[in-house]
Amino acid sequence: MFDFDLYIYPVPRQPANDVMPGKAYEGEGVDRVNGRGRERGGGRKGAGGGRKGEVSSFAFKTIKDRLPVILSKIADTVYRSKVKVKEENGEDGLEDLKAIVGSISKLRNEVQTNKPVIPLVDDRSDTPVWNRYLTEVTERDQAPPKWFVSPWLYVECYMYRRIQEAVEKCKLLQKYDVFEDQKKKALMDSQDAVEVLFTYLKTIIHKVPSASEDDITEYVTEFIQISLWGNKCDLSISASQENAQTESILDQLHHLAPNILIDNTQQVLKRLREGLDVNQDISIVLDNAGFELITDLCLAELLLACGFTTVIRFHGKAMPWFVSDVTMRDFMWTLETLSESGHEEMKYFGNLWKNRLTDGSWIINCHDFWTLPFDYSLMKNYAPDLHKLLSSSLITFFKGDLNYRKLVGDLSWNTTVKFETSLRGFHPNPVCALRTCKADVVVGLQEGQADEVKVKDDSWMVNGNWAIISYCGKVQPN
Ligand SMILES: O=P(O)(O)OC[C@@]1(O)O[C@H](CO)[C@@H](O)[C@@H]1O
Ligand SMILES: [Mn+2]
């Protein structure tokens, strides 16, 4: 089966998504890129199976191009907020702001010159975990990790944690969210699409009590797809460029349907129907704020209306993460903004959902584990409490690309490996990944499917235009 000893560390010894050796980073030999050191679950073949150069070049591009752009944008945004910060926090606030800009510029330089990863120096409760891990890998590899030679998942997560470090070190601005304005704008720019969606949701919710089983299947299928495609709207893939939903998602569903490469909706529905006889919550591990969050809230509302559960447990991030990921503050701000809207349906759902938080039919948790660099096969070790929570959920939906990478360990799987295999023992209870493809790893495809889709769209693995609904019903005793 698997070499479990490879998973003592969150990243395998031979990194699966390694970026590239230092030499290639200098600009030479991109064809030497071969980060998929260890093939998992079969040989390398097929368009998606880790073709030389292709796989790592996306990681390489991310580190080389997207991350520095994201960092520059932060420095720019922070700098532009100086008047407001001075008004609200005086000279000390301004000093904090300057310190953040300085830290971000330093970090950008470290990334671009492939410097070693350094320990964190702030007082956040997760700092010892990050630093212990850094010590372990440094001892193991007899050298510290570096931006262009170490596993992509780790260094990318580390970058967001370093951004947080810059904020944590402030005297006054410790709650500052460098991505806040972008996230707020993403929702504001999607308002037309939100209004259309809410109007539709309200109609469906009214129909549910008298709906047949087939009708319910149709509604749930539709809202799963809405939540799925909501994942196209993230601000990290676009390197912080605006990426709002400006058209009605309902009009797009039909034409997007053929781009769902794996569709396990029937199995998901079967599991959801088991919820009619038991009383278990449903977990949704959120991804991005803005339009995607709206689609997730709509799915949650429908699941409640159908009676599959009486409690939806949302999981958000405990700090700003991958530009647009939902924090507690984003979640609350979204509900507040909806409830204050002049649009009837937005107001209606905003108020309804604020009440849901009060009456306990919605719960939001922001566990620190989600912002550690560890893949989910390690959840039981690093966050047994969270694992236990998911074990009590009827099903857990994992939204988005980063969650998917963490589910499958960001390893170099052959595209035809079973989803269950790629989870490597992570079976708190049934899980379902709703993900548009934005990184070069995918499992669960049919033989030859990757080649077929590559003919249609050369960048199918990373452009967010293709998607999967992958379910695993396996459960392991705690
Ligand atoms: O998790 P999300 O929001 O769907 O996507 C996050 C993302 O844009 O960030 C990573 C690269 O920076 C990619 O793996 C992925 O496309
Ligand atoms: Mn995200």
CSV table of C-alpha atoms and ligand atoms in Angstrom, one decimal:
chain,number,residue,atom,x,y,z
A,1,MET,CA,0.0,0.0,0.0
A,2,PHE,CA,1.8,3.2,1.1
A,3,ASP,CA,5.1,3.9,2.7
A,4,PHE,CA,3.7,5.5,5.8
A,5,ASP,CA,7.1,6.3,7.1
A,6,LEU,CA,7.3,8.9,4.3
A,7,TYR,CA,4.6,10.8,6.2
A,8,ILE,CA,6.3,11.4,9.4
A,9,TYR,CA,6.8,14.9,8.0
A,10,PRO,CA,4.1,16.9,6.3
A,11,VAL,CA,6.0,16.8,3.1
A,12,PRO,CA,7.7,13.6,1.8
A,13,ARG,CA,11.4,13.4,1.9
A,14,GLN,CA,11.5,13.4,-1.8
A,15,PRO,CA,9.1,16.3,-2.3
A,16,ALA,CA,6.3,15.6,-4.7
A,17,ASN,CA,5.6,19.2,-5.6
A,18,ASP,CA,9.1,20.4,-5.2
A,19,VAL,CA,9.8,23.5,-7.3
A,20,MET,CA,13.1,23.0,-8.8
A,21,PRO,CA,16.8,22.8,-8.0
A,22,GLY,CA,18.6,26.1,-7.4
A,23,LYS,CA,20.3,26.0,-10.8
A,24,ALA,CA,17.1,26.0,-12.7
A,25,TYR,CA,16.0,28.9,-10.6
A,26,GLU,CA,18.9,30.9,-12.0
A,27,GLY,CA,16.9,30.7,-15.2
A,28,GLU,CA,18.6,27.8,-16.7
A,29,GLY,CA,17.3,24.3,-17.5
A,30,VAL,CA,13.7,24.7,-16.9
A,31,ASP,CA,13.4,21.3,-18.6
A,32,ARG,CA,15.3,19.9,-15.6
A,33,VAL,CA,12.3,20.6,-13.5
A,34,ASN,CA,11.4,17.4,-11.9
A,35,GLY,CA,9.8,18.0,-8.6
A,36,ARG,CA,7.8,14.8,-8.7
A,37,GLY,CA,10.6,12.9,-7.0
A,38,ARG,CA,8.5,10.1,-5.8
A,39,GLU,CA,5.7,8.7,-7.9
A,40,ARG,CA,2.8,7.7,-5.8
A,41,GLY,CA,0.3,5.1,-6.7
A,42,GLY,CA,1.8,4.1,-10.0
A,43,GLY,CA,4.0,5.3,-12.8
A,44,ARG,CA,4.1,8.6,-14.4
A,45,LYS,CA,1.9,8.7,-17.4
A,46,GLY,CA,-0.8,10.7,-18.9
A,47,ALA,CA,-1.2,14.4,-19.4
A,48,GLY,CA,-1.8,15.1,-15.8
A,49,GLY,CA,0.5,12.5,-14.3
A,50,GLY,CA,3.4,14.7,-13.6
A,51,ARG,CA,5.0,15.2,-17.0
A,52,LYS,CA,8.5,16.4,-16.7
A,53,GLY,CA,8.6,20.2,-16.6
A,54,GLU,CA,4.9,20.7,-16.6
A,55,VAL,CA,4.1,19.8,-13.0
A,56,SER,CA,6.7,21.8,-11.2
A,57,SER,CA,6.6,24.8,-13.5
A,58,PHE,CA,3.2,25.8,-12.0
A,59,ALA,CA,4.8,25.7,-8.5
A,60,PHE,CA,7.8,27.5,-9.9
A,61,LYS,CA,5.6,30.2,-11.5
A,62,THR,CA,3.8,30.7,-8.3
A,63,ILE,CA,6.9,31.3,-6.3
A,64,LYS,CA,8.6,33.3,-9.0
A,65,ASP,CA,5.7,35.4,-10.2
A,66,ARG,CA,2.5,35.2,-8.2
A,67,LEU,CA,3.9,35.4,-4.7
A,68,PRO,CA,6.1,38.5,-5.3
A,69,VAL,CA,3.1,40.2,-6.9
A,70,ILE,CA,0.9,39.4,-4.0
A,71,LEU,CA,3.6,40.7,-1.6
A,72,SER,CA,4.0,44.0,-3.6
A,73,LYS,CA,0.3,44.5,-3.6
A,74,ILE,CA,0.2,44.1,0.2
A,75,ALA,CA,3.0,46.7,0.6
A,76,ASP,CA,1.0,49.0,-1.7
A,77,THR,CA,-2.3,48.6,0.1
A,78,VAL,CA,-0.8,49.0,3.5
A,79,TYR,CA,1.0,52.1,2.4
A,80,ARG,CA,-2.1,53.6,1.0
A,81,SER,CA,-4.0,53.1,4.3
A,82,LYS,CA,-1.6,55.4,6.1
A,83,VAL,CA,-3.9,58.4,6.4
A,84,LYS,CA,-6.7,56.3,7.8
A,85,VAL,CA,-4.4,54.5,10.2
A,86,LYS,CA,-2.9,57.8,11.4
A,87,GLU,CA,-6.3,59.2,12.0
A,88,GLU,CA,-7.4,56.2,14.0
A,89,ASN,CA,-4.2,55.2,15.8
A,90,GLY,CA,-1.9,58.2,15.7
A,91,GLU,CA,1.9,58.1,15.3
A,92,ASP,CA,2.3,54.7,16.9
A,93,GLY,CA,-0.1,53.3,14.3
A,94,LEU,CA,1.9,54.8,11.5
A,95,GLU,CA,5.1,53.3,12.9
A,96,ASP,CA,3.4,49.9,12.9
A,97,LEU,CA,2.4,50.4,9.3
A,98,LYS,CA,5.9,51.3,8.3
A,99,ALA,CA,7.2,48.2,10.1
A,100,ILE,CA,4.7,46.0,8.2
A,101,VAL,CA,5.8,47.5,4.8
A,102,GLY,CA,9.4,46.9,5.8
A,103,SER,CA,8.8,43.2,6.8
A,104,ILE,CA,6.9,42.6,3.6
A,105,SER,CA,9.6,44.0,1.4
A,106,LYS,CA,12.2,41.9,3.3
A,107,LEU,CA,10.1,38.8,2.8
A,108,ARG,CA,9.7,39.6,-0.9
A,109,ASN,CA,13.5,39.8,-1.2
A,110,GLU,CA,13.9,36.5,0.6
A,111,VAL,CA,11.5,34.8,-1.8
A,112,GLN,CA,13.1,36.3,-4.9
A,113,THR,CA,16.6,35.5,-3.9
A,114,ASN,CA,15.8,32.0,-2.7
A,115,LYS,CA,16.9,32.6,0.9
A,116,PRO,CA,16.6,29.9,3.6
A,117,VAL,CA,13.4,29.8,5.5
A,118,ILE,CA,13.9,31.4,8.9
A,119,PRO,CA,12.2,30.8,12.3
A,120,LEU,CA,9.2,32.9,13.3
A,121,VAL,CA,9.7,35.4,16.0
A,122,ASP,CA,6.2,36.5,17.1
A,123,ASP,CA,4.2,35.3,20.1
A,124,ARG,CA,1.3,33.7,18.2
A,125,SER,CA,0.3,30.4,19.8
A,126,ASP,CA,1.3,28.4,16.7
A,127,THR,CA,4.8,29.8,16.5
A,128,PRO,CA,6.4,26.9,18.4
A,129,VAL,CA,4.8,24.3,16.0
A,130,TRP,CA,6.1,26.1,12.9
A,131,ASN,CA,9.6,26.5,14.4
A,132,ARG,CA,9.7,22.9,15.6
A,133,TYR,CA,8.9,21.7,12.2
A,134,LEU,CA,11.5,23.9,10.6
A,135,THR,CA,14.1,22.5,13.0
A,136,GLU,CA,13.0,19.0,12.2
A,137,VAL,CA,13.3,19.4,8.4
A,138,THR,CA,16.5,21.3,8.7
A,139,GLU,CA,18.0,18.4,10.7
A,140,ARG,CA,16.6,15.8,8.4
A,141,ASP,CA,17.9,17.5,5.2
A,142,GLN,CA,21.0,18.9,6.9
A,143,ALA,CA,20.0,22.2,5.4
A,144,PRO,CA,17.1,24.7,5.9
A,145,PRO,CA,14.3,24.7,3.4
A,146,LYS,CA,14.5,27.4,0.7
A,147,TRP,CA,11.9,29.0,-1.4
A,148,PHE,CA,12.8,27.5,-4.8
A,149,VAL,CA,13.9,24.1,-3.6
A,150,SER,CA,11.5,23.1,-1.0
A,151,PRO,CA,8.0,21.7,-1.2
A,152,TRP,CA,5.6,24.1,-2.6
A,153,LEU,CA,2.8,23.5,-0.1
A,154,TYR,CA,5.1,24.3,2.8
A,155,VAL,CA,6.8,27.4,1.5
A,156,GLU,CA,3.6,28.9,0.2
A,157,CYS,CA,1.8,28.4,3.6
A,158,TYR,CA,5.0,29.7,5.3
A,159,MET,CA,4.7,32.9,3.2
A,160,TYR,CA,1.2,33.7,4.6
A,161,ARG,CA,2.4,32.9,8.1
A,162,ARG,CA,5.2,35.4,7.7
A,163,ILE,CA,2.8,38.0,6.5
A,164,GLN,CA,0.9,37.4,9.7
A,165,GLU,CA,4.1,37.7,11.7
A,166,ALA,CA,4.6,41.2,10.4
A,167,VAL,CA,1.2,42.1,11.8
A,168,GLU,CA,1.6,40.2,15.1
A,169,LYS,CA,4.7,42.2,15.9
A,170,CYS,CA,2.8,45.5,15.8
A,171,LYS,CA,2.1,47.5,18.9
A,172,LEU,CA,-1.4,48.7,17.8
A,173,LEU,CA,-2.3,47.0,14.5
A,174,GLN,CA,-2.2,43.4,15.6
A,175,LYS,CA,-5.7,42.8,14.2
A,176,TYR,CA,-4.9,44.4,10.8
A,177,ASP,CA,-5.9,42.2,7.8
A,178,VAL,CA,-3.8,43.2,4.8
A,179,PHE,CA,-6.3,41.5,2.5
A,180,GLU,CA,-9.4,43.0,4.0
A,181,ASP,CA,-10.1,45.7,1.3
A,182,GLN,CA,-9.7,43.2,-1.5
A,183,LYS,CA,-12.1,40.7,0.1
A,184,LYS,CA,-14.7,43.3,0.8
A,185,LYS,CA,-14.5,44.6,-2.8
A,186,ALA,CA,-14.9,41.0,-4.1
A,187,LEU,CA,-18.3,40.8,-2.4
A,188,MET,CA,-19.4,44.3,-3.4
A,189,ASP,CA,-18.4,43.7,-7.1
A,190,SER,CA,-20.4,40.5,-7.1
A,191,GLN,CA,-23.7,42.0,-5.8
A,192,ASP,CA,-25.7,41.6,-9.0
A,193,ALA,CA,-24.8,37.9,-9.1
A,194,VAL,CA,-25.6,37.5,-5.4
A,195,GLU,CA,-29.0,39.1,-5.8
A,196,VAL,CA,-29.9,36.8,-8.6
A,197,LEU,CA,-28.8,33.8,-6.6
A,198,PHE,CA,-30.7,34.7,-3.5
A,199,THR,CA,-33.9,35.3,-5.4
A,200,TYR,CA,-33.5,31.8,-6.8
A,201,LEU,CA,-32.6,30.2,-3.5
A,202,LYS,CA,-35.7,31.7,-1.9
A,203,THR,CA,-37.9,30.2,-4.6
A,204,ILE,CA,-36.3,26.8,-4.1
A,205,ILE,CA,-36.5,26.9,-0.3
A,206,HIS,CA,-40.3,27.5,-0.7
A,207,LYS,CA,-40.6,24.5,-2.9
A,208,VAL,CA,-38.7,22.1,-0.7
A,209,PRO,CA,-41.6,21.1,1.7
A,210,SER,CA,-43.7,19.8,-1.2
A,211,ALA,CA,-40.9,18.6,-3.4
A,212,SER,CA,-40.5,15.0,-4.6
A,213,GLU,CA,-37.3,13.0,-4.0
A,214,ASP,CA,-36.3,13.7,-7.6
A,215,ASP,CA,-36.9,17.4,-7.1
A,216,ILE,CA,-34.7,17.4,-4.0
A,217,THR,CA,-32.0,15.6,-6.0
A,218,GLU,CA,-32.2,18.3,-8.6
A,219,TYR,CA,-32.0,21.2,-6.1
A,220,VAL,CA,-29.1,19.7,-4.2
A,221,THR,CA,-27.2,18.8,-7.4
A,222,GLU,CA,-27.6,22.4,-8.6
A,223,PHE,CA,-26.5,24.1,-5.3
A,224,ILE,CA,-23.5,21.7,-5.0
A,225,GLN,CA,-22.5,22.9,-8.5
A,226,ILE,CA,-23.1,26.5,-7.6
A,227,SER,CA,-20.8,26.1,-4.6
A,228,LEU,CA,-18.3,24.2,-6.7
A,229,TRP,CA,-18.0,26.9,-9.4
A,230,GLY,CA,-18.0,29.6,-6.8
A,231,ASN,CA,-14.5,28.4,-6.2
A,232,LYS,CA,-13.4,30.0,-9.5
A,233,CYS,CA,-13.5,33.3,-7.6
A,234,ASP,CA,-10.3,33.4,-5.6
A,235,LEU,CA,-7.8,36.2,-5.3
A,236,SER,CA,-4.7,34.1,-4.9
A,237,ILE,CA,-4.8,32.4,-8.3
A,238,SER,CA,-5.2,35.8,-9.9
A,239,ALA,CA,-2.3,37.2,-7.9
A,240,SER,CA,-4.6,39.6,-6.1
A,241,GLN,CA,-6.2,40.9,-9.3
A,242,GLU,CA,-9.9,41.4,-9.0
A,243,ASN,CA,-11.8,38.1,-9.6
A,244,ALA,CA,-15.4,38.8,-8.8
A,245,GLN,CA,-18.5,37.0,-10.1
A,246,THR,CA,-20.1,39.5,-12.4
A,247,GLU,CA,-22.6,37.3,-14.3
A,248,SER,CA,-25.4,35.1,-13.0
A,249,ILE,CA,-23.9,31.7,-12.0
A,250,LEU,CA,-27.2,30.1,-12.8
A,251,ASP,CA,-26.8,30.9,-16.5
A,252,GLN,CA,-23.4,29.4,-16.5
A,253,LEU,CA,-24.1,26.1,-14.8
A,254,HIS,CA,-25.4,24.4,-17.9
A,255,HIS,CA,-22.4,25.2,-20.0
A,256,LEU,CA,-19.9,24.5,-17.2
A,257,ALA,CA,-21.4,21.0,-16.5
A,258,PRO,CA,-19.3,19.1,-19.1
A,259,ASN,CA,-16.2,20.5,-17.3
A,260,ILE,CA,-16.9,18.5,-14.2
A,261,LEU,CA,-14.4,15.8,-14.6
A,262,ILE,CA,-15.5,13.7,-11.6
A,263,ASP,CA,-19.0,13.9,-10.3
A,264,ASN,CA,-19.8,11.9,-7.2
A,265,THR,CA,-23.0,13.8,-6.5
A,266,GLN,CA,-25.1,10.7,-6.3
A,267,GLN,CA,-23.0,9.2,-3.5
A,268,VAL,CA,-23.1,12.6,-1.7
A,269,LEU,CA,-26.8,12.6,-1.9
A,270,LYS,CA,-27.1,9.1,-0.6
A,271,ARG,CA,-25.0,10.1,2.4
A,272,LEU,CA,-27.0,13.2,3.0
A,273,ARG,CA,-30.2,11.2,3.0
A,274,GLU,CA,-28.8,9.1,5.8
A,275,GLY,CA,-28.9,12.4,7.7
A,276,LEU,CA,-32.7,12.3,7.7
A,277,ASP,CA,-32.7,9.6,10.3
A,278,VAL,CA,-29.9,10.7,12.5
A,279,ASN,CA,-29.0,13.9,14.2
A,280,GLN,CA,-25.5,14.9,13.0
A,281,ASP,CA,-24.1,18.2,11.9
A,282,ILE,CA,-22.7,18.9,8.5
A,283,SER,CA,-19.2,20.5,8.2
A,284,ILE,CA,-18.2,22.9,5.5
A,285,VAL,CA,-14.5,23.7,5.4
A,286,LEU,CA,-14.7,27.1,3.8
A,287,ASP,CA,-12.4,28.6,1.2
A,288,ASN,CA,-12.7,32.1,-0.2
A,289,ALA,CA,-14.6,35.2,1.0
A,290,GLY,CA,-16.7,37.1,-1.5
A,291,PHE,CA,-18.9,35.3,-4.0
A,292,GLU,CA,-17.6,31.8,-3.1
A,293,LEU,CA,-18.7,32.2,0.5
A,294,ILE,CA,-22.1,33.3,-0.6
A,295,THR,CA,-22.5,30.1,-2.7
A,296,ASP,CA,-21.4,28.0,0.3
A,297,LEU,CA,-24.0,29.8,2.6
A,298,CYS,CA,-26.6,29.0,0.0
A,299,LEU,CA,-25.7,25.4,-0.1
A,300,ALA,CA,-25.8,25.3,3.7
A,301,GLU,CA,-29.3,26.9,3.7
A,302,LEU,CA,-30.6,24.3,1.3
A,303,LEU,CA,-29.1,21.4,3.3
A,304,LEU,CA,-31.0,22.7,6.3
A,305,ALA,CA,-34.2,23.2,4.4
A,306,CYS,CA,-34.0,19.6,3.1
A,307,GLY,CA,-33.7,18.3,6.7
A,308,PHE,CA,-30.4,16.5,6.2
A,309,THR,CA,-29.2,18.2,9.3
A,310,THR,CA,-30.2,20.8,11.9
A,311,VAL,CA,-26.7,22.2,12.4
A,312,ILE,CA,-24.2,23.4,9.8
A,313,ARG,CA,-20.6,23.8,11.2
A,314,PHE,CA,-18.5,26.1,9.1
A,315,HIS,CA,-14.7,26.1,9.4
A,316,GLY,CA,-12.8,29.3,8.6
A,317,LYS,CA,-9.3,30.5,9.0
A,318,ALA,CA,-7.8,31.8,12.2
A,319,MET,CA,-5.7,34.4,10.3
A,320,PRO,CA,-5.7,36.0,6.8
A,321,TRP,CA,-4.7,33.3,4.4
A,322,PHE,CA,-4.0,32.8,0.7
A,323,VAL,CA,-5.4,36.3,0.1
A,324,SER,CA,-9.1,35.6,0.0
A,325,ASP,CA,-9.8,32.8,2.5
A,326,VAL,CA,-12.6,33.4,5.0
A,327,THR,CA,-11.7,34.5,8.5
A,328,MET,CA,-14.2,34.9,11.4
A,329,ARG,CA,-14.2,38.6,10.7
A,330,ASP,CA,-14.9,38.2,7.0
A,331,PHE,CA,-17.8,35.8,7.9
A,332,MET,CA,-19.4,38.2,10.3
A,333,TRP,CA,-18.8,41.2,8.0
A,334,THR,CA,-20.5,39.3,5.1
A,335,LEU,CA,-23.6,38.6,7.2
A,336,GLU,CA,-23.7,42.1,8.5
A,337,THR,CA,-23.3,43.6,5.0
A,338,LEU,CA,-26.1,41.4,3.7
A,339,SER,CA,-28.4,42.3,6.5
A,340,GLU,CA,-27.8,46.0,5.9
A,341,SER,CA,-28.4,45.8,2.2
A,342,GLY,CA,-31.2,47.7,0.4
A,343,HIS,CA,-32.0,44.6,-1.6
A,344,GLU,CA,-34.8,42.6,-0.2
A,345,GLU,CA,-33.4,39.1,-0.6
A,346,MET,CA,-29.9,40.1,0.6
A,347,LYS,CA,-31.4,41.7,3.7
A,348,TYR,CA,-33.6,38.6,4.2
A,349,PHE,CA,-30.8,36.1,4.1
A,350,GLY,CA,-28.4,38.4,6.1
A,351,ASN,CA,-30.9,38.6,8.9
A,352,LEU,CA,-31.9,34.9,8.7
A,353,TRP,CA,-28.2,33.8,8.9
A,354,LYS,CA,-27.3,36.2,11.7
A,355,ASN,CA,-30.2,34.5,13.6
A,356,ARG,CA,-28.8,31.1,12.7
A,357,LEU,CA,-25.6,32.0,14.5
A,358,THR,CA,-27.6,33.0,17.5
A,359,ASP,CA,-29.9,30.0,17.6
A,360,GLY,CA,-27.0,27.6,17.0
A,361,SER,CA,-28.2,26.2,13.6
A,362,TRP,CA,-25.0,27.6,12.2
A,363,ILE,CA,-21.7,27.4,14.0
A,364,ILE,CA,-18.4,28.8,12.8
A,365,ASN,CA,-15.0,27.6,14.1
A,366,CYS,CA,-11.6,28.8,13.1
A,367,HIS,CA,-9.1,26.2,14.2
A,368,ASP,CA,-5.4,27.0,14.0
A,369,PHE,CA,-4.8,23.7,12.2
A,370,TRP,CA,-6.2,25.1,8.9
A,371,THR,CA,-3.4,27.6,8.8
A,372,LEU,CA,-0.5,25.2,9.5
A,373,PRO,CA,1.4,23.7,6.6
A,374,PHE,CA,0.4,20.1,7.3
A,375,ASP,CA,-1.7,18.0,5.1
A,376,TYR,CA,-4.9,16.4,6.4
A,377,SER,CA,-3.4,12.9,6.9
A,378,LEU,CA,-1.6,14.6,9.9
A,379,MET,CA,-4.7,16.2,11.4
A,380,LYS,CA,-5.1,13.4,14.0
A,381,ASN,CA,-1.6,14.1,15.3
A,382,TYR,CA,-1.6,17.8,15.2
A,383,ALA,CA,-5.2,18.6,15.9
A,384,PRO,CA,-7.0,15.6,17.5
A,385,ASP,CA,-9.8,17.9,18.7
A,386,LEU,CA,-10.6,19.0,15.2
A,387,HIS,CA,-10.4,15.5,13.8
A,388,LYS,CA,-12.9,14.5,16.5
A,389,LEU,CA,-15.2,17.3,15.5
A,390,LEU,CA,-15.2,16.2,11.8
A,391,SER,CA,-15.7,12.6,12.9
A,392,SER,CA,-19.0,13.7,14.4
A,393,SER,CA,-20.2,15.3,11.2
A,394,LEU,CA,-22.4,13.4,8.8
A,395,ILE,CA,-20.2,14.6,6.0
A,396,THR,CA,-17.5,17.2,5.6
A,397,PHE,CA,-17.4,19.3,2.4
A,398,PHE,CA,-13.9,20.7,1.6
A,399,LYS,CA,-14.0,23.7,-0.6
A,400,GLY,CA,-11.4,24.7,-3.0
A,401,ASP,CA,-8.0,24.0,-4.3
A,402,LEU,CA,-5.8,24.4,-1.3
A,403,ASN,CA,-8.0,22.1,0.8
A,404,TYR,CA,-7.8,19.6,-2.0
A,405,ARG,CA,-4.0,19.8,-2.1
A,406,LYS,CA,-4.0,19.2,1.6
A,407,LEU,CA,-6.4,16.3,1.3
A,408,VAL,CA,-4.2,14.5,-1.2
A,409,GLY,CA,-0.9,15.7,0.4
A,410,ASP,CA,0.1,17.7,-2.7
A,411,LEU,CA,1.8,14.6,-3.9
A,412,SER,CA,2.6,13.5,-7.4
A,413,TRP,CA,-0.3,11.1,-7.8
A,414,ASN,CA,-1.1,9.4,-11.0
A,415,THR,CA,-4.4,10.9,-12.1
A,416,THR,CA,-6.1,7.5,-12.0
A,417,VAL,CA,-5.3,6.8,-8.4
A,418,LYS,CA,-8.4,6.4,-6.2
A,419,PHE,CA,-9.4,9.5,-4.1
A,420,GLU,CA,-9.6,7.1,-1.1
A,421,THR,CA,-5.9,6.1,-1.7
A,422,SER,CA,-4.8,9.7,-2.0
A,423,LEU,CA,-6.3,10.5,1.4
A,424,ARG,CA,-3.7,8.2,3.1
A,425,GLY,CA,-5.8,7.3,6.1
A,426,PHE,CA,-7.7,10.6,6.5
A,427,HIS,CA,-11.2,9.3,7.1
A,428,PRO,CA,-12.8,11.2,10.0
A,429,ASN,CA,-16.2,10.4,8.4
A,430,PRO,CA,-17.3,10.7,4.8
A,431,VAL,CA,-15.7,13.6,3.0
A,432,CYS,CA,-16.4,15.5,-0.3
A,433,ALA,CA,-14.1,17.8,-2.1
A,434,LEU,CA,-15.6,20.5,-4.2
A,435,ARG,CA,-12.8,22.0,-6.1
A,436,THR,CA,-12.0,23.8,-9.3
A,437,CYS,CA,-8.6,22.7,-10.6
A,438,LYS,CA,-6.0,25.4,-9.9
A,439,ALA,CA,-2.9,23.3,-9.1
A,440,ASP,CA,-1.3,20.4,-11.0
A,441,VAL,CA,-2.5,17.5,-8.9
A,442,VAL,CA,-5.7,15.5,-9.4
A,443,VAL,CA,-6.8,12.0,-8.6
A,444,GLY,CA,-9.8,9.8,-9.4
A,445,LEU,CA,-9.8,10.2,-13.2
A,446,GLN,CA,-10.6,7.5,-15.6
A,447,GLU,CA,-7.8,5.9,-17.6
A,448,GLY,CA,-7.1,8.2,-20.6
A,449,GLN,CA,-9.3,11.1,-19.3
A,450,ALA,CA,-6.4,13.4,-18.5
A,451,ASP,CA,-5.1,13.0,-22.0
A,452,GLU,CA,-8.5,13.7,-23.5
A,453,VAL,CA,-9.0,16.9,-21.5
A,454,LYS,CA,-5.5,18.1,-22.2
A,455,VAL,CA,-6.2,18.0,-25.9
A,456,LYS,CA,-9.2,20.3,-25.3
A,457,ASP,CA,-7.4,22.6,-22.9
A,458,ASP,CA,-3.7,22.6,-22.4
A,459,SER,CA,-3.8,24.3,-19.0
A,460,TRP,CA,-6.8,22.4,-17.7
A,461,MET,CA,-5.1,21.5,-14.4
A,462,VAL,CA,-4.5,25.1,-13.3
A,463,ASN,CA,-6.9,27.5,-14.9
A,464,GLY,CA,-10.0,26.9,-12.7
A,465,ASN,CA,-12.2,26.0,-15.7
A,466,TRP,CA,-12.4,22.4,-14.8
A,467,ALA,CA,-13.7,20.9,-11.6
A,468,ILE,CA,-14.2,17.8,-9.5
A,469,ILE,CA,-16.8,16.6,-7.0
A,470,SER,CA,-14.9,13.8,-5.2
A,471,TYR,CA,-16.5,11.8,-2.4
A,472,CYS,CA,-15.0,9.2,-0.1
A,473,GLY,CA,-17.4,7.4,2.3
A,474,LYS,CA,-14.8,5.4,4.1
A,475,VAL,CA,-14.8,5.8,7.9
A,476,GLN,CA,-12.1,4.6,10.3
A,477,PRO,CA,-12.8,4.0,13.9
A,478,ASN,CA,-11.3,6.7,16.1
B,1,LIG,O1,-7.7,27.2,-2.4
B,1,LIG,P1,-8.2,28.1,-3.5
B,1,LIG,O2,-8.6,29.4,-3.0
B,1,LIG,O3,-9.2,27.4,-4.4
B,1,LIG,O4,-7.0,28.3,-4.4
B,1,LIG,C1,-5.8,28.8,-4.0
B,1,LIG,C2,-4.8,28.9,-5.0
B,1,LIG,O5,-5.0,29.9,-5.9
B,1,LIG,O6,-3.6,29.1,-4.4
B,1,LIG,C3,-2.6,28.1,-4.9
B,1,LIG,C4,-1.5,28.8,-5.5
B,1,LIG,O7,-1.1,30.0,-4.9
B,1,LIG,C5,-3.2,27.2,-5.8
B,1,LIG,O8,-3.0,25.9,-5.4
B,1,LIG,C6,-4.6,27.6,-5.8
B,1,LIG,O9,-5.0,27.7,-7.1
B,2,MN,MN,-8.5,30.2,-1.1
